[in-house]
mmCIF file of C-alpha atoms in Angstrom:
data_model
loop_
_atom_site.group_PDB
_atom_site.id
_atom_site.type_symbol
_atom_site.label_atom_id
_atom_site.label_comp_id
_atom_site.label_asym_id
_atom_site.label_seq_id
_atom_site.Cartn_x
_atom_site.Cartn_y
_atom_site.Cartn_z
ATOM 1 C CA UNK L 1 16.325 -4.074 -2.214
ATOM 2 C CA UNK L 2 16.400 -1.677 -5.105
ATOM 3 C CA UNK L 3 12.785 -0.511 -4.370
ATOM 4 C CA UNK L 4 13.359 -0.171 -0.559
ATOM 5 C CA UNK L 5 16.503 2.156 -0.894
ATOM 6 C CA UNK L 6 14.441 4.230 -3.509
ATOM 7 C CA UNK L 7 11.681 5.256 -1.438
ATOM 8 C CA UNK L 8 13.886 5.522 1.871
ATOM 9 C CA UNK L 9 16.022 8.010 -0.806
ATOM 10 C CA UNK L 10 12.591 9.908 -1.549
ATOM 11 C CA UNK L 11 11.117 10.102 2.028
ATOM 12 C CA UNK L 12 14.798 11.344 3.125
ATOM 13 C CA UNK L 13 14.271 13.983 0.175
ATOM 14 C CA UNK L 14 11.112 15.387 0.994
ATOM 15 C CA UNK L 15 11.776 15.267 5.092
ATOM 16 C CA UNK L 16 15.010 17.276 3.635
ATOM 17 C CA UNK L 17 13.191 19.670 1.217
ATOM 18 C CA UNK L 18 10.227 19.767 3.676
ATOM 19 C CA UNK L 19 12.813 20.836 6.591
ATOM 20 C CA UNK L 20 13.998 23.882 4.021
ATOM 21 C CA UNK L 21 9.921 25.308 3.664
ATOM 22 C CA UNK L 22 9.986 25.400 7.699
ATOM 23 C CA UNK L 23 13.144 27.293 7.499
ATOM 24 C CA UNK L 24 11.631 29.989 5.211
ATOM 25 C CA UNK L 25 8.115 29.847 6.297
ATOM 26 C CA UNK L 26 9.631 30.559 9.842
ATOM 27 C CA UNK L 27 12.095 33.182 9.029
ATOM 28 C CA UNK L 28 9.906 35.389 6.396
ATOM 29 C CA UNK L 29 7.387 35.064 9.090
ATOM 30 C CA UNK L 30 10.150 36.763 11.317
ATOM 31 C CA UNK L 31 9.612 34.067 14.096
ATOM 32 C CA UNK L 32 11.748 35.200 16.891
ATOM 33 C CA UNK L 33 12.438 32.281 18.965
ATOM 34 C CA UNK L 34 13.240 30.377 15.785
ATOM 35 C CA UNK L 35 15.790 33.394 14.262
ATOM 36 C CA UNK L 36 17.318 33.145 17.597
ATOM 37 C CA UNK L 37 19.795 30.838 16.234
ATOM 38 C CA UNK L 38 20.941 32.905 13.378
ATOM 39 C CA UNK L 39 23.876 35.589 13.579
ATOM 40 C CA UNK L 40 22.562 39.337 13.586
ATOM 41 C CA UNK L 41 24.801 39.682 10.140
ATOM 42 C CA UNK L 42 22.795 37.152 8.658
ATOM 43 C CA UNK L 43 19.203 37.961 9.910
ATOM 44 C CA UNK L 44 20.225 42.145 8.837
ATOM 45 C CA UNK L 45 21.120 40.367 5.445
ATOM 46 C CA UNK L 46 17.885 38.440 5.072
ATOM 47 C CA UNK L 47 15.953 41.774 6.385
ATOM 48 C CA UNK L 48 17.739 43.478 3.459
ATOM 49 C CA UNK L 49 17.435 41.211 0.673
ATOM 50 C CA UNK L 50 15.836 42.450 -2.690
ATOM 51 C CA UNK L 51 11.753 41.377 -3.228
ATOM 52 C CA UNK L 52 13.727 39.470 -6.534
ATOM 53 C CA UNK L 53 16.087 37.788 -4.162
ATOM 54 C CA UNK L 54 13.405 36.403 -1.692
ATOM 55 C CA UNK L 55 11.205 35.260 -4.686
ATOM 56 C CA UNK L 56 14.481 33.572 -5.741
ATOM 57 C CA UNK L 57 14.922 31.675 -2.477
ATOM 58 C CA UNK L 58 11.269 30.850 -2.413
ATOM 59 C CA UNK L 59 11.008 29.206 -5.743
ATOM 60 C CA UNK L 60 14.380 27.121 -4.878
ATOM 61 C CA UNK L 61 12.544 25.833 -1.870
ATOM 62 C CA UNK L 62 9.620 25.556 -3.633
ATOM 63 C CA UNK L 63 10.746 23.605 -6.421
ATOM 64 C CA UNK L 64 12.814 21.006 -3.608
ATOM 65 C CA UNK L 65 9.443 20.332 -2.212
ATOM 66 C CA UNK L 66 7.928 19.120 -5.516
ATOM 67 C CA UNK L 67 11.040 17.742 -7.060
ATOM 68 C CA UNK L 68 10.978 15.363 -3.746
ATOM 69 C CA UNK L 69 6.975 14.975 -4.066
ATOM 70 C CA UNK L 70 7.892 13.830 -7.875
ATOM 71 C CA UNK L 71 10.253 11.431 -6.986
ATOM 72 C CA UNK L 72 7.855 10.128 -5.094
ATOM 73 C CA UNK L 73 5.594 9.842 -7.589
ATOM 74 C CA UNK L 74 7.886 8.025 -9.487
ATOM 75 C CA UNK L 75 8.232 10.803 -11.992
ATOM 76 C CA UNK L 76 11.205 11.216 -14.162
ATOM 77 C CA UNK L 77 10.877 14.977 -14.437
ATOM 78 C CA UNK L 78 12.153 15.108 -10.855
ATOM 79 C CA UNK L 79 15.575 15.190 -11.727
ATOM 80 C CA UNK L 80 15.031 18.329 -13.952
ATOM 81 C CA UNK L 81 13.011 19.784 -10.695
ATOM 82 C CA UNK L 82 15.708 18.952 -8.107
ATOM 83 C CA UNK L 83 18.493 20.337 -11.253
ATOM 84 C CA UNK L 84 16.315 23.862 -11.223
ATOM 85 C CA UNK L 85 16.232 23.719 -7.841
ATOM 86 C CA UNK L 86 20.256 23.453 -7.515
ATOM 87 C CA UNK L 87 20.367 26.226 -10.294
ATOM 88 C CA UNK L 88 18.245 28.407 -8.475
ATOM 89 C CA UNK L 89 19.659 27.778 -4.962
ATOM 90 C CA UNK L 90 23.439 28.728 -6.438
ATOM 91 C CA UNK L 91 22.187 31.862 -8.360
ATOM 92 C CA UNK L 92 21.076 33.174 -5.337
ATOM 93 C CA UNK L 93 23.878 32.308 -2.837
ATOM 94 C CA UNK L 94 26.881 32.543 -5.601
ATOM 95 C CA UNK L 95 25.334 35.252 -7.438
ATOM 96 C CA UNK L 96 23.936 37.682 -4.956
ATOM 97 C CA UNK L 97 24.172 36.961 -1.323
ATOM 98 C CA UNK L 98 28.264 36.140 -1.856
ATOM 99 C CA UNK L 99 29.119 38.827 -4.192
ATOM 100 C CA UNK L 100 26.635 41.354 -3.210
ATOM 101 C CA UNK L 101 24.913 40.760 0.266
ATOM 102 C CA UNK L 102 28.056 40.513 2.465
ATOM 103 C CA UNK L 103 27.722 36.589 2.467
ATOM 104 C CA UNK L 104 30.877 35.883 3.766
ATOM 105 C CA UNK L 105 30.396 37.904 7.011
ATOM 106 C CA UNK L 106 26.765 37.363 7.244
ATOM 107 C CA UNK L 107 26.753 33.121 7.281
ATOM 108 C CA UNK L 108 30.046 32.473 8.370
ATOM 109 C CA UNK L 109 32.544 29.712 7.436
ATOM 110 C CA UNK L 110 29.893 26.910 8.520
ATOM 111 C CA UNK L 111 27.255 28.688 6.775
ATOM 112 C CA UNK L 112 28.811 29.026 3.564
ATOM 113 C CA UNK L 113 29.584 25.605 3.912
ATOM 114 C CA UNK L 114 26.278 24.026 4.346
ATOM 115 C CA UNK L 115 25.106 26.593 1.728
ATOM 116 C CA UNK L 116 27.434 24.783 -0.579
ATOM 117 C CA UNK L 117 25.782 21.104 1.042
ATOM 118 C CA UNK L 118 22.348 22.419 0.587
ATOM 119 C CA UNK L 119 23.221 22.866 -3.231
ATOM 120 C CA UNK L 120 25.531 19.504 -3.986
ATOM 121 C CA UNK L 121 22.322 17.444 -2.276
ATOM 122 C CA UNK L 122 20.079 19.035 -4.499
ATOM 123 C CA UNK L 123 22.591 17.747 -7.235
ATOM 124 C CA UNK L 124 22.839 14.147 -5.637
ATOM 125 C CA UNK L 125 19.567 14.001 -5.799
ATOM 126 C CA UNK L 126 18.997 14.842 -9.452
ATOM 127 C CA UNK L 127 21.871 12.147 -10.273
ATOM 128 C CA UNK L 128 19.703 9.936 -8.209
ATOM 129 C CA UNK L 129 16.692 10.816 -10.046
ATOM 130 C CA UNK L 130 18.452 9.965 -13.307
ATOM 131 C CA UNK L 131 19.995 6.338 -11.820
ATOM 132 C CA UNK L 132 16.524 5.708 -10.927
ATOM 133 C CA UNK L 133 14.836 6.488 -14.291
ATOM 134 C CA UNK L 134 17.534 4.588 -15.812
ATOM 135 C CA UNK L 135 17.140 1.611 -13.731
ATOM 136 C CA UNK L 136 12.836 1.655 -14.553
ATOM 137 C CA UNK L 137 12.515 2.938 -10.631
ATOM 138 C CA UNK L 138 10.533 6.046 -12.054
ATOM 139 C CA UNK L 139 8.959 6.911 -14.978
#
């Protein structure tokens, strides 16, 4: 049963992290049906982020993707991965769009919300990562 629930856990993670490169591949593509969804405050504080800020959200995505393809590798290193990629996803919402790029106004109470999901399931995921190692799921 063990086994099963691990690689429903990793399929779930990459169809989650994989879901995440779609979102930025579409909006840094400026994709206009998909950006429909989006306030104006938030698409005018996407438009405006920093080049650092971008390559911030792209390596948090980035590094989702191949913490999920680890744990499905059965790699232990994935929990470090999806742990960078919670680092990375909090440094830029906490640090810079909050603070700096008129977060609040710009996602919303749901936004910052699911901004704070999006982080704690990278963190779930790492703990996962670790239960698994620790149980000989992944090496």
């Amino acid at each position: 049963m063990r086994n099963a629930v691990f690689w429903v856990v990793a399929l779930l993670a990459l169809l989650w992290n994989g879901f995440g490169l779609y979102d930025l591949y579409m909006t840094l593509t400026i994709n206009r049906e998909y950006l429909a969804q989006f306030p104006p405050e938030m698409m005018a504080m996407i438009e405006a982020f920093p080049e650092w800020r971008r390559l911030l959200w792209t390596t948090s995505v980035f590094l989702g993707v191949i913490a999920a393809v680890l744990l499905l590798l059965r790699r232990a290193m994935a929990e470090r991965v999806f742990w960078a990629t919670a680092v990375t996803m909090a440094a830029g919402f906490i640090g810079y769009d909050l603070p700096f790029g008129n977060g609040l106004e710009a996602y919303g109470v749901f936004g910052v919300i699911f901004s704070f999901v999006l982080i704690a399931v990278q963190i779930v995921l790492a703990l996962y990562a670790r239960w698994a190692a620790r149980h000989a799921l992944i090496k």
